[in-house]
Short mmCIF file of C-alpha atoms and ligand atoms in Angstrom, two decimals:
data_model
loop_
_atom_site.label_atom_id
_atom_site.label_comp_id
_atom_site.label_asym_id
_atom_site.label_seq_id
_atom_site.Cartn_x
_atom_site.Cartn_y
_atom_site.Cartn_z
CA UNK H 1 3.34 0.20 -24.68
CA UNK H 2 2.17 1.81 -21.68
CA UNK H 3 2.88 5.27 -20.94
CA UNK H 4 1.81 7.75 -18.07
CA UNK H 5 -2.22 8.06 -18.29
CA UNK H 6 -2.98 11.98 -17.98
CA UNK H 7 -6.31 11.47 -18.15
CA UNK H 8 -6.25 10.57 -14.16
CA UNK H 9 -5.02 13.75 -13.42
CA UNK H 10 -8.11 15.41 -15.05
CA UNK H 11 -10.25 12.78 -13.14
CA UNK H 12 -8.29 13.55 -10.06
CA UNK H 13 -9.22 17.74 -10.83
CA UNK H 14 -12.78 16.63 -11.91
CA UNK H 15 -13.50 14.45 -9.03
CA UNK H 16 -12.61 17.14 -6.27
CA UNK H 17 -14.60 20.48 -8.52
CA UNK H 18 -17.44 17.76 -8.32
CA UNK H 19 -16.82 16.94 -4.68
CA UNK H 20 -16.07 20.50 -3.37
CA UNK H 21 -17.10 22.75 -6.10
CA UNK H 22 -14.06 24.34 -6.29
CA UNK H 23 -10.60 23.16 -8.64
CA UNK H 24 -8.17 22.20 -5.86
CA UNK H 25 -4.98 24.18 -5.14
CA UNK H 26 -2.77 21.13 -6.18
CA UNK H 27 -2.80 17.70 -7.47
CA UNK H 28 0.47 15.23 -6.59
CA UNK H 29 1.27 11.92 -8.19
CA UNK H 30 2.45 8.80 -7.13
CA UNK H 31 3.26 5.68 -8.97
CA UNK H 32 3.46 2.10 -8.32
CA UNK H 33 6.56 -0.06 -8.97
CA UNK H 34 7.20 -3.61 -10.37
CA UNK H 35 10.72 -4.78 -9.35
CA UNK H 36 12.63 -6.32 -11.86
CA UNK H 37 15.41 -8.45 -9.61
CA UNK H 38 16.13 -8.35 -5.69
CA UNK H 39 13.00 -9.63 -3.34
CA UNK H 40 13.29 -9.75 -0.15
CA UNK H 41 16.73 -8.42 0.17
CA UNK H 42 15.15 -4.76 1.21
CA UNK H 43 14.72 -5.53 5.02
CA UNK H 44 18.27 -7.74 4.71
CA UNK H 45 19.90 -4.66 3.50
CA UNK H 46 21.10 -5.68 0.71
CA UNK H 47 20.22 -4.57 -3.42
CA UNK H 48 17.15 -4.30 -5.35
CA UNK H 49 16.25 -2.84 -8.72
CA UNK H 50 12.72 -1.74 -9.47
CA UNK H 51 10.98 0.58 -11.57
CA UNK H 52 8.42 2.74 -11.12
CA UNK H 53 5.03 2.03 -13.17
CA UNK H 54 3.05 4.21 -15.57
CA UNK H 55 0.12 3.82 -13.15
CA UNK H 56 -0.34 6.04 -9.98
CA UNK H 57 -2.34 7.25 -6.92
CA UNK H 58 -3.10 10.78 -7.64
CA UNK H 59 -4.21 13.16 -4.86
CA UNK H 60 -5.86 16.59 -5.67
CA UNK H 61 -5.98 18.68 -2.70
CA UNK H 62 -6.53 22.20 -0.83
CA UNK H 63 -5.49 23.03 2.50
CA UNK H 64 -8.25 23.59 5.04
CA UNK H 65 -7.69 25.73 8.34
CA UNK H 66 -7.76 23.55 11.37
CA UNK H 67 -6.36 19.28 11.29
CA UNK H 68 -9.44 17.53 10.24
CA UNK H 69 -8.69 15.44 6.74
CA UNK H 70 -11.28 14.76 4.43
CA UNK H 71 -11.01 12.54 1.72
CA UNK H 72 -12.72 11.14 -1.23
CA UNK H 73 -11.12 8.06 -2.91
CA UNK H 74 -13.06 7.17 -6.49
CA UNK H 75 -12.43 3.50 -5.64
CA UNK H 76 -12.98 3.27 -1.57
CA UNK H 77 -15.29 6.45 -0.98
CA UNK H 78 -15.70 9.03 2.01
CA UNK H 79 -12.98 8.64 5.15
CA UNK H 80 -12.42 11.86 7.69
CA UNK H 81 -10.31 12.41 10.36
CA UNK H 82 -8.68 14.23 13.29
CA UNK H 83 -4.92 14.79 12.92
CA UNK H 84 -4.80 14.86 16.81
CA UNK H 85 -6.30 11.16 17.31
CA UNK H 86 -4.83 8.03 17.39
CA UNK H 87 -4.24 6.58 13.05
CA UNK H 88 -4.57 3.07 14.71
CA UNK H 89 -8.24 4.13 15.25
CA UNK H 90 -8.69 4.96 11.68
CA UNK H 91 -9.81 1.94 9.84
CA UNK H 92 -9.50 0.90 6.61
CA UNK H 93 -7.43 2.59 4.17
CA UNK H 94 -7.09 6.17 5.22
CA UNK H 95 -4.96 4.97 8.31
CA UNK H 96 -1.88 5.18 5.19
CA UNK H 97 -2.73 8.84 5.49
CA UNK H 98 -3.57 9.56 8.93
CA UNK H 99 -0.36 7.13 9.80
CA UNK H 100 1.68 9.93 7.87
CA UNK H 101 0.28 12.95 9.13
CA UNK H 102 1.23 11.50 12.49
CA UNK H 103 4.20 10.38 11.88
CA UNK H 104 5.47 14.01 9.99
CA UNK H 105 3.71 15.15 13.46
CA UNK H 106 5.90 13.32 15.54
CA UNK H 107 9.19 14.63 14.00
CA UNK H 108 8.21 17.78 14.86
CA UNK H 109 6.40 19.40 12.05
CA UNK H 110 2.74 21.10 12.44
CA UNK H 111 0.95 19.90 10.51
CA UNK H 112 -2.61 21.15 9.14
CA UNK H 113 -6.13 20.18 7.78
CA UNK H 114 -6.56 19.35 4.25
CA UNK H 115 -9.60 18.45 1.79
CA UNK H 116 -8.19 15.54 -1.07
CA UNK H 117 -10.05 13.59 -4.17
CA UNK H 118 -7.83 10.71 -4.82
CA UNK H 119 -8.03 8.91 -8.09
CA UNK H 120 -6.02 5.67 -8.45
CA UNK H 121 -4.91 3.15 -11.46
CA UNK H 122 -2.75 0.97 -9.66
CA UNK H 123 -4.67 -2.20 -8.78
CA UNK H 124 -4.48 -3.07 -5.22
CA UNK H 125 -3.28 -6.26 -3.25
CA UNK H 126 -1.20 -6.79 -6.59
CA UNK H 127 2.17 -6.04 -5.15
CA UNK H 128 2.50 -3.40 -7.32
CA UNK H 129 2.93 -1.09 -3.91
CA UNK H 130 -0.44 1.25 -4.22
CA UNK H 131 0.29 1.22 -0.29
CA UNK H 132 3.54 3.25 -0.74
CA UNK H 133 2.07 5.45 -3.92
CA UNK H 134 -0.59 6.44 -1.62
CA UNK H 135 1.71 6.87 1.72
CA UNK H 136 4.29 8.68 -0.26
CA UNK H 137 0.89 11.17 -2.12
CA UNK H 138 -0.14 11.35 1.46
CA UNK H 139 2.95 13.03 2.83
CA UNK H 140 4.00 15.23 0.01
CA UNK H 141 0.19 16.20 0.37
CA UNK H 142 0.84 16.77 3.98
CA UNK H 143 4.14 18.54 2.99
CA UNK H 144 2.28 21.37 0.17
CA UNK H 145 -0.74 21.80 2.39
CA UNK H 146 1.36 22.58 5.69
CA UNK H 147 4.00 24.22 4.04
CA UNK H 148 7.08 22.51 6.02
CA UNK H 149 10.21 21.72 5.01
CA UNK H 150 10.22 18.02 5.02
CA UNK H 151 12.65 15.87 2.51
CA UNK H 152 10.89 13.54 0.11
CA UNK H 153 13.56 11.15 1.88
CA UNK H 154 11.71 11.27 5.05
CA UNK H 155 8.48 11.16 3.84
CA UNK H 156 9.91 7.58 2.12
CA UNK H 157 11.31 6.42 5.51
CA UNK H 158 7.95 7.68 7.69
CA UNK H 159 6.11 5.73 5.12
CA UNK H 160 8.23 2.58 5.92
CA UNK H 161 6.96 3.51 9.39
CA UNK H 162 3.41 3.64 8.82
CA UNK H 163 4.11 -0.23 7.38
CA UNK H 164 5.93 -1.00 10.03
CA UNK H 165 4.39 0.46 13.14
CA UNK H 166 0.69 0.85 12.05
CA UNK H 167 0.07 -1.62 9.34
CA UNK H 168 2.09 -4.64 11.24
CA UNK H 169 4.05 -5.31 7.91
CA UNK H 170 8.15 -5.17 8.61
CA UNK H 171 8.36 -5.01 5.33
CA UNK H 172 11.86 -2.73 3.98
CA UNK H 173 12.38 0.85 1.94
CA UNK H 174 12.21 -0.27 -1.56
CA UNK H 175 8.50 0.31 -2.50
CA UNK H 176 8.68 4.11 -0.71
CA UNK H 177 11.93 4.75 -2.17
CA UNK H 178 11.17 3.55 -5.72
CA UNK H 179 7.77 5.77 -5.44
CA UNK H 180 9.91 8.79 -4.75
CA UNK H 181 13.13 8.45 -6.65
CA UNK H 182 12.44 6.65 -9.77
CA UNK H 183 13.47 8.25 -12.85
CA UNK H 184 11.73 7.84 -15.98
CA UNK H 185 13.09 5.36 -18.53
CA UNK H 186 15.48 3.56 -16.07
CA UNK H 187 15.27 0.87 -13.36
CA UNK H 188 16.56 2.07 -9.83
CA UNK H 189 19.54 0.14 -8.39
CA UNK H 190 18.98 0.46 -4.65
CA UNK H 191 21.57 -0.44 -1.81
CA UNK H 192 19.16 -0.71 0.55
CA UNK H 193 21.98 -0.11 3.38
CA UNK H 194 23.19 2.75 2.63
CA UNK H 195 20.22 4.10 0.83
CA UNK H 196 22.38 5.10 -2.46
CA UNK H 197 20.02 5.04 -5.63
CA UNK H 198 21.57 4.57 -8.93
CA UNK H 199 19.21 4.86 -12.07
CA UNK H 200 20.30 2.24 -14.28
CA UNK H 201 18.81 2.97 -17.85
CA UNK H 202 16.65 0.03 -19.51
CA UNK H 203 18.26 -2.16 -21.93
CA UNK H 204 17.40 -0.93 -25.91
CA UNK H 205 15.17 -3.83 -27.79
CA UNK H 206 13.62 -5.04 -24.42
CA UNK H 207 10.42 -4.24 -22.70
CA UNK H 208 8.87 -5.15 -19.37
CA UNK H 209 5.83 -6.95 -19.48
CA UNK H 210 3.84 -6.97 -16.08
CA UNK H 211 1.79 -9.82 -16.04
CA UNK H 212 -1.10 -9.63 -13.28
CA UNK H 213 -2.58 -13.23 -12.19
CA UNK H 214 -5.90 -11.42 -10.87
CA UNK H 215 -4.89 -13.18 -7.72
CA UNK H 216 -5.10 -10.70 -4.52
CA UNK H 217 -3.48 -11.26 -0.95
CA UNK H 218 -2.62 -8.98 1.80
CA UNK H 219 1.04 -8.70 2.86
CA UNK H 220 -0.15 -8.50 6.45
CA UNK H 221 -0.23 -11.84 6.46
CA UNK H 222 2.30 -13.49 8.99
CA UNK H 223 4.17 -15.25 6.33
CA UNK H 224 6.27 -11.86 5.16
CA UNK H 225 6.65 -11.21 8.93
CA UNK H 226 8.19 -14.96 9.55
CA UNK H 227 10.39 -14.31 6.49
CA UNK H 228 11.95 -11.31 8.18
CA UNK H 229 12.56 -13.05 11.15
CA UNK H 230 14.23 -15.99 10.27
CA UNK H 231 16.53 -14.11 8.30
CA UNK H 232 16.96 -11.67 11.60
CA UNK H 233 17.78 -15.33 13.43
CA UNK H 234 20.41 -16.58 10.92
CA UNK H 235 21.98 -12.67 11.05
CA UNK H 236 22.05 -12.64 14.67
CA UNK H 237 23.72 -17.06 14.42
CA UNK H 238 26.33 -15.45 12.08
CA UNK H 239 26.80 -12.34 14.51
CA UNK H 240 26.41 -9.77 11.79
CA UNK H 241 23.92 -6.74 11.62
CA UNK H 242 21.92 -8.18 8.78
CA UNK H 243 22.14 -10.63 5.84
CA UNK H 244 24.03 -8.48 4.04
CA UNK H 245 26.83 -9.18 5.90
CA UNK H 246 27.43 -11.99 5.49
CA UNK H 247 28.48 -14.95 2.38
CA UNK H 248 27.50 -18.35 1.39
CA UNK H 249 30.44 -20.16 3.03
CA UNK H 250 29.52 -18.59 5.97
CA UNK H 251 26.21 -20.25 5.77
CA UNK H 252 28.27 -23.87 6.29
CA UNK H 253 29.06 -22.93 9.98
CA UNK H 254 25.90 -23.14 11.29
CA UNK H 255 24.86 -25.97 12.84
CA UNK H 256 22.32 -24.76 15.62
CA UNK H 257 20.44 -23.25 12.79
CA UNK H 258 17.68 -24.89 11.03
CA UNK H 259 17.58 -26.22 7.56
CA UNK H 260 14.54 -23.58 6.36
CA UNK H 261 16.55 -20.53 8.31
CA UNK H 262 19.70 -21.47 5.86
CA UNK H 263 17.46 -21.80 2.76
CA UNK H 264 15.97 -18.48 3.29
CA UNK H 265 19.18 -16.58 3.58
CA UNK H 266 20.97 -19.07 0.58
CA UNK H 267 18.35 -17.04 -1.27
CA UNK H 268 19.33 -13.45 0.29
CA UNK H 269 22.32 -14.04 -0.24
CA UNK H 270 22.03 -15.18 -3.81
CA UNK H 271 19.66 -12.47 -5.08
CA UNK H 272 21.98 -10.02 -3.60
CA UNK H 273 24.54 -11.32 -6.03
CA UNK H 274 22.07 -11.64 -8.58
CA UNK H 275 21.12 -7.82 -8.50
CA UNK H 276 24.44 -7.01 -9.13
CA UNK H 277 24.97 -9.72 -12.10
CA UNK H 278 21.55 -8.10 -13.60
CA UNK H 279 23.11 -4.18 -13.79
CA UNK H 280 25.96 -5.30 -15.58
CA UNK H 281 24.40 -7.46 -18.03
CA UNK H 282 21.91 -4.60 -18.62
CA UNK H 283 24.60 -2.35 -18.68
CA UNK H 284 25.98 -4.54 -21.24
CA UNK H 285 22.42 -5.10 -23.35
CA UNK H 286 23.39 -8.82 -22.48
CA UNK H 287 19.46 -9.71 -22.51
CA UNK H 288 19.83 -13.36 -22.26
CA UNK H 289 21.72 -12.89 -19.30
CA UNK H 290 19.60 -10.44 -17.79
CA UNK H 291 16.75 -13.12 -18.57
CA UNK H 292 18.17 -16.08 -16.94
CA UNK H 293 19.26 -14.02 -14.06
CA UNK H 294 15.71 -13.39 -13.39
CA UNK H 295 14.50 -16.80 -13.89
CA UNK H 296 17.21 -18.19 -11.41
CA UNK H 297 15.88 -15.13 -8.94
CA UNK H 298 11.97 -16.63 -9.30
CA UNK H 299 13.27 -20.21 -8.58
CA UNK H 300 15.49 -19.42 -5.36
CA UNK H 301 11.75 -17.24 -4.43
CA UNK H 302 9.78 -20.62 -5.11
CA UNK H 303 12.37 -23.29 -3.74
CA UNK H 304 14.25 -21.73 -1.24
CA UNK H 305 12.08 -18.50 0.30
CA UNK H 306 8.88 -19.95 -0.21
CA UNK H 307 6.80 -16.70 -1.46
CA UNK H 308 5.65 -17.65 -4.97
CA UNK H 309 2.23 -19.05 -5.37
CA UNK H 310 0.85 -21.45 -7.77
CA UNK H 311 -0.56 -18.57 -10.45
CA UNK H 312 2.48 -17.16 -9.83
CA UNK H 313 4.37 -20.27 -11.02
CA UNK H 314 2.01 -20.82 -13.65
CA UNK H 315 2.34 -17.48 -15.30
CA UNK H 316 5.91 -17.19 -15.37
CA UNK H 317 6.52 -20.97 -16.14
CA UNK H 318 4.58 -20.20 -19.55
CA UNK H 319 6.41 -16.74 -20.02
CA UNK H 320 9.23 -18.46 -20.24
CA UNK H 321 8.21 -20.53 -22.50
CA UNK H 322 7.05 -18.41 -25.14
CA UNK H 323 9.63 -16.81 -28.06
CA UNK H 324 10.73 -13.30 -27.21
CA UNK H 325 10.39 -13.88 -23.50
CA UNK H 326 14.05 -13.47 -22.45
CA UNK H 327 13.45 -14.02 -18.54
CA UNK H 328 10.50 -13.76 -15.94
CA UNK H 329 9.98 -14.03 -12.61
CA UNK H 330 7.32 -13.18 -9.41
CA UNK H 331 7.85 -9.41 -8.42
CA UNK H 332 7.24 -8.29 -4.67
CA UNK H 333 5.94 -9.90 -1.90
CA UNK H 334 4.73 -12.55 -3.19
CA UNK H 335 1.97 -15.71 -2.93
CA UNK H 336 0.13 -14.29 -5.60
CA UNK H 337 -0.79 -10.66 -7.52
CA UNK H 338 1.73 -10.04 -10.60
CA UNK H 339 4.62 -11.36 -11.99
CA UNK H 340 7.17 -9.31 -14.85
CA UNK H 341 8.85 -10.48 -17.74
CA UNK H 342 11.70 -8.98 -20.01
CA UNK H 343 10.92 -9.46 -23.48
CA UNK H 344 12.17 -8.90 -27.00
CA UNK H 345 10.90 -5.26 -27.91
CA UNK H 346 9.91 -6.52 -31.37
CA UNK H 347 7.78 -9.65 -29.97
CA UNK H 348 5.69 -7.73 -27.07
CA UNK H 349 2.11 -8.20 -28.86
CA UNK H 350 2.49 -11.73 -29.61
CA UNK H 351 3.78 -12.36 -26.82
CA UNK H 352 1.24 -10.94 -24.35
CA UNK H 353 -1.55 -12.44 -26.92
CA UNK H 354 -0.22 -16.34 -26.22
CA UNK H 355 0.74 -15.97 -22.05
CA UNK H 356 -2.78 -14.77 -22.35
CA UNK H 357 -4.27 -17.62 -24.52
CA UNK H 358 -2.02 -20.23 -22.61
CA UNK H 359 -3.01 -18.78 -18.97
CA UNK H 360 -5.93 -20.07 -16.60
CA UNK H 361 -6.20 -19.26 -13.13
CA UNK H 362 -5.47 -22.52 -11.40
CA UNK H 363 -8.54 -24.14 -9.37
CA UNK H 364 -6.08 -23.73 -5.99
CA UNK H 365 -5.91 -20.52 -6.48
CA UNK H 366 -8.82 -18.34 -8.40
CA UNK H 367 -8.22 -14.86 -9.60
CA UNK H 368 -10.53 -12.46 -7.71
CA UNK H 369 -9.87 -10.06 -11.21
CA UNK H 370 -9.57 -10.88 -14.83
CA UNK H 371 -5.48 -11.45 -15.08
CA UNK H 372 -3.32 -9.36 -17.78
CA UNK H 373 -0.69 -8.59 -19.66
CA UNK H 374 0.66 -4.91 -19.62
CA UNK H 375 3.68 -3.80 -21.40
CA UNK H 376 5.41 -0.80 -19.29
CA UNK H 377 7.23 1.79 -19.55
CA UNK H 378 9.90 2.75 -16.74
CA UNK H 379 7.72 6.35 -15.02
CA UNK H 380 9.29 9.23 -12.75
CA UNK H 381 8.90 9.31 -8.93
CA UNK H 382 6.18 11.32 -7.16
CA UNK H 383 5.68 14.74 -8.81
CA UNK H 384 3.51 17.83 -7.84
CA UNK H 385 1.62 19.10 -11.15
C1 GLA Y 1 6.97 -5.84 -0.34
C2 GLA Y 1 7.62 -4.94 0.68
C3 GLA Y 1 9.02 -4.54 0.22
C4 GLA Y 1 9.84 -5.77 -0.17
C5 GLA Y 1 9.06 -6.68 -1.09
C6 GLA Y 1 9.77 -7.98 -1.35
O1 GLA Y 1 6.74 -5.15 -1.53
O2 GLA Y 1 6.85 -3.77 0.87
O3 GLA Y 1 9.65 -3.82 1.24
O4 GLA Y 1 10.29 -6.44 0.95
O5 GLA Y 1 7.77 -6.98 -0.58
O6 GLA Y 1 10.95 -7.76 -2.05
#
């Protein structure tokens, strides 16, 4: 089973003495998240309930007088910039931490210069969020170095922002939350209204396999945009703030709305449900519940919202079918990256050993990586070591 990895944070240390030649003042970690049940309900306002993973984007840094940045990542290399300028003219992946700086700016905070070594073991363009573990290291970075008095609940919501605003993904709050709030050992159940987080402890005798296709795609992609807005059409039809707000028989009175607009919000509306259903049969160790719950939440995400992918299908069509899998399903945006399954604590390494034996890439779709299966453990939210 995976734990937490320490031996990042010693990279993380190593990297910047190497870098700077000097230990930094801090190091802060952020983790990635795998969701277990609830896509695409984030932005709708309704439920989801991920966990955070035992791999994270760790940032060791030292404040610098002035506002220029400089950062090292081990994976991308050398980016610098000018708190002052524009983050849209930042390119490439530092605009995630320019894009916070900014945005703390613009709420009213001064902010200041730092010098960073980032080391990262989340895999990226996996849709295990290493966007939101680095936005959320980025601004509790921001917060040490500059000494303000920023909540980690901003941070998650200016984060949102940078997705939003600068990235040109709408996507919701769940991957920034998740990042900050998780607690260790427990999935967070997230009403993504009203922003209450409820740890919900992981079922005894069940792990969570994440199983990565080695398929990549970026979520700025127009498709997760067009999701968002059809549901924001059949909201507006029903005359309710968001999807959340409204029920299946509802659905039935719209006529001047077309058939995909009420397919995508049968499956809001569903997984909403189905969220709820999950906590209680994991409050109840109900496993085979939990598992079919999650198998009817990867079907409505294939047949009705259109955002699996054919590895995706593939993996989690032979999860299911192998003994100890309980249920299994795509996890985040979707179209390809990783998939999770809940599995019988006792069958985990025979388990991972066939999906892997049974698994190829399929020709539509090659894996830019070498796909795998990684038992997790539920990790904390950010922390400053
Ligand atoms: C991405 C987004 C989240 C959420 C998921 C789908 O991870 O960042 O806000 O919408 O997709 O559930």
């Amino acid at each position: 089973m995976s734990g937490l990895d320490e031996t990042i944070l010693t990279n993380a240390r190593e990297g910047f003495r190497l870098q700077y030649g000097e230990y930094p003042e801090f190091v802060v970690r952020a983790p990635g998240r795998v969701n277990i049940i609830g896509e695409h309900t984030d932005y709708n306002e309704g439920y989801v309930l991920p966990m955070a993973l035992p791999y994270s984007t760790v940032i060791a840094a030292s404040p610098i007088s002035g506002n220029m940045v400089t950062v090292f990542s081990e994976g991308f290399g050398p980016a610098q910039f000018v708190l002052t300028d524009d983050p849209a003219e930042t390119s490439g992946w530092s605009r995630y931490i320019h894009g916070m700086g900014s945005m703390i700016q613009t709420r009213g905070f001064q902010v200041l210069g730092w010098k960073g070594f980032i080391y990262s073991d989340i895999p990226s363009g996996a849709n295990l969020s290493s966007s939101a573990a680095l936005e959320i290291a980025a601004g509790v970075v921001f917060q040490q170095s500059s000494d303000i008095d920023i909540s980690l609940m901003e941070i998650a919501a200016l984060g949102r922002d940078v997705e939003n605003n600068l990235m040109g993904v709408r996507s919701g709050i769940m991957d920034q939350l998740t990042c900050a709030f998780a607690e260790s050992g427990a999935a967070l159940l997230i009403d993504c209204r009203s922003l209450k987080m409820t740890p919900i402890e992981l079922p005894k005798g069940a792990s969570v396999v994440l199983m990565d296709t080695g398929t990549r795609r970026e979520l700025s992609g127009t498709e997760y945009n067009k999701r968002r807005a059809t549901c924001d059409q059949v909201a507006s039809a029903l005359g309710v703030q968001s999807l959340r707000d409204a029920t299946i028989a509802d659905l039935s009175s719209l006529d001047q709305i077309a058939e995909i607009g009420l397919r995508r919000a049968q499956h809001v509306l569903t997984e909403n449900i189905r969220v709820l259903d999950a906590v209680n049969s994991m409050k109840q160790q109900r496993l085979g519940e939990l598992g079919g719950f999650m198998n009817a939440s990867h079907e409505s995400l294939r047949e009705d919202y259109n955002v699996s992918g054919p590895a995706l299908d593939r993996i989690v069509e032979i999860a299911q079918s192998v003994s100890g899998c309980y249920g299994a399903r795509m996890t985040g945006g979707g179209f390809a990256g990783s998939a999770v399954a809940i599995v019988d604590s006792g069958q985990v390494q025979q388990f991972c050993e066939q999906v892997s034996n049974l698994y190829r890439p399929p020709s539509e779709q090659p894996a830019e990586t070498s796909p795998g299966l990684y038992p997790v453990e539920a990790s904390a939210g950010v922390s400053i070591i």
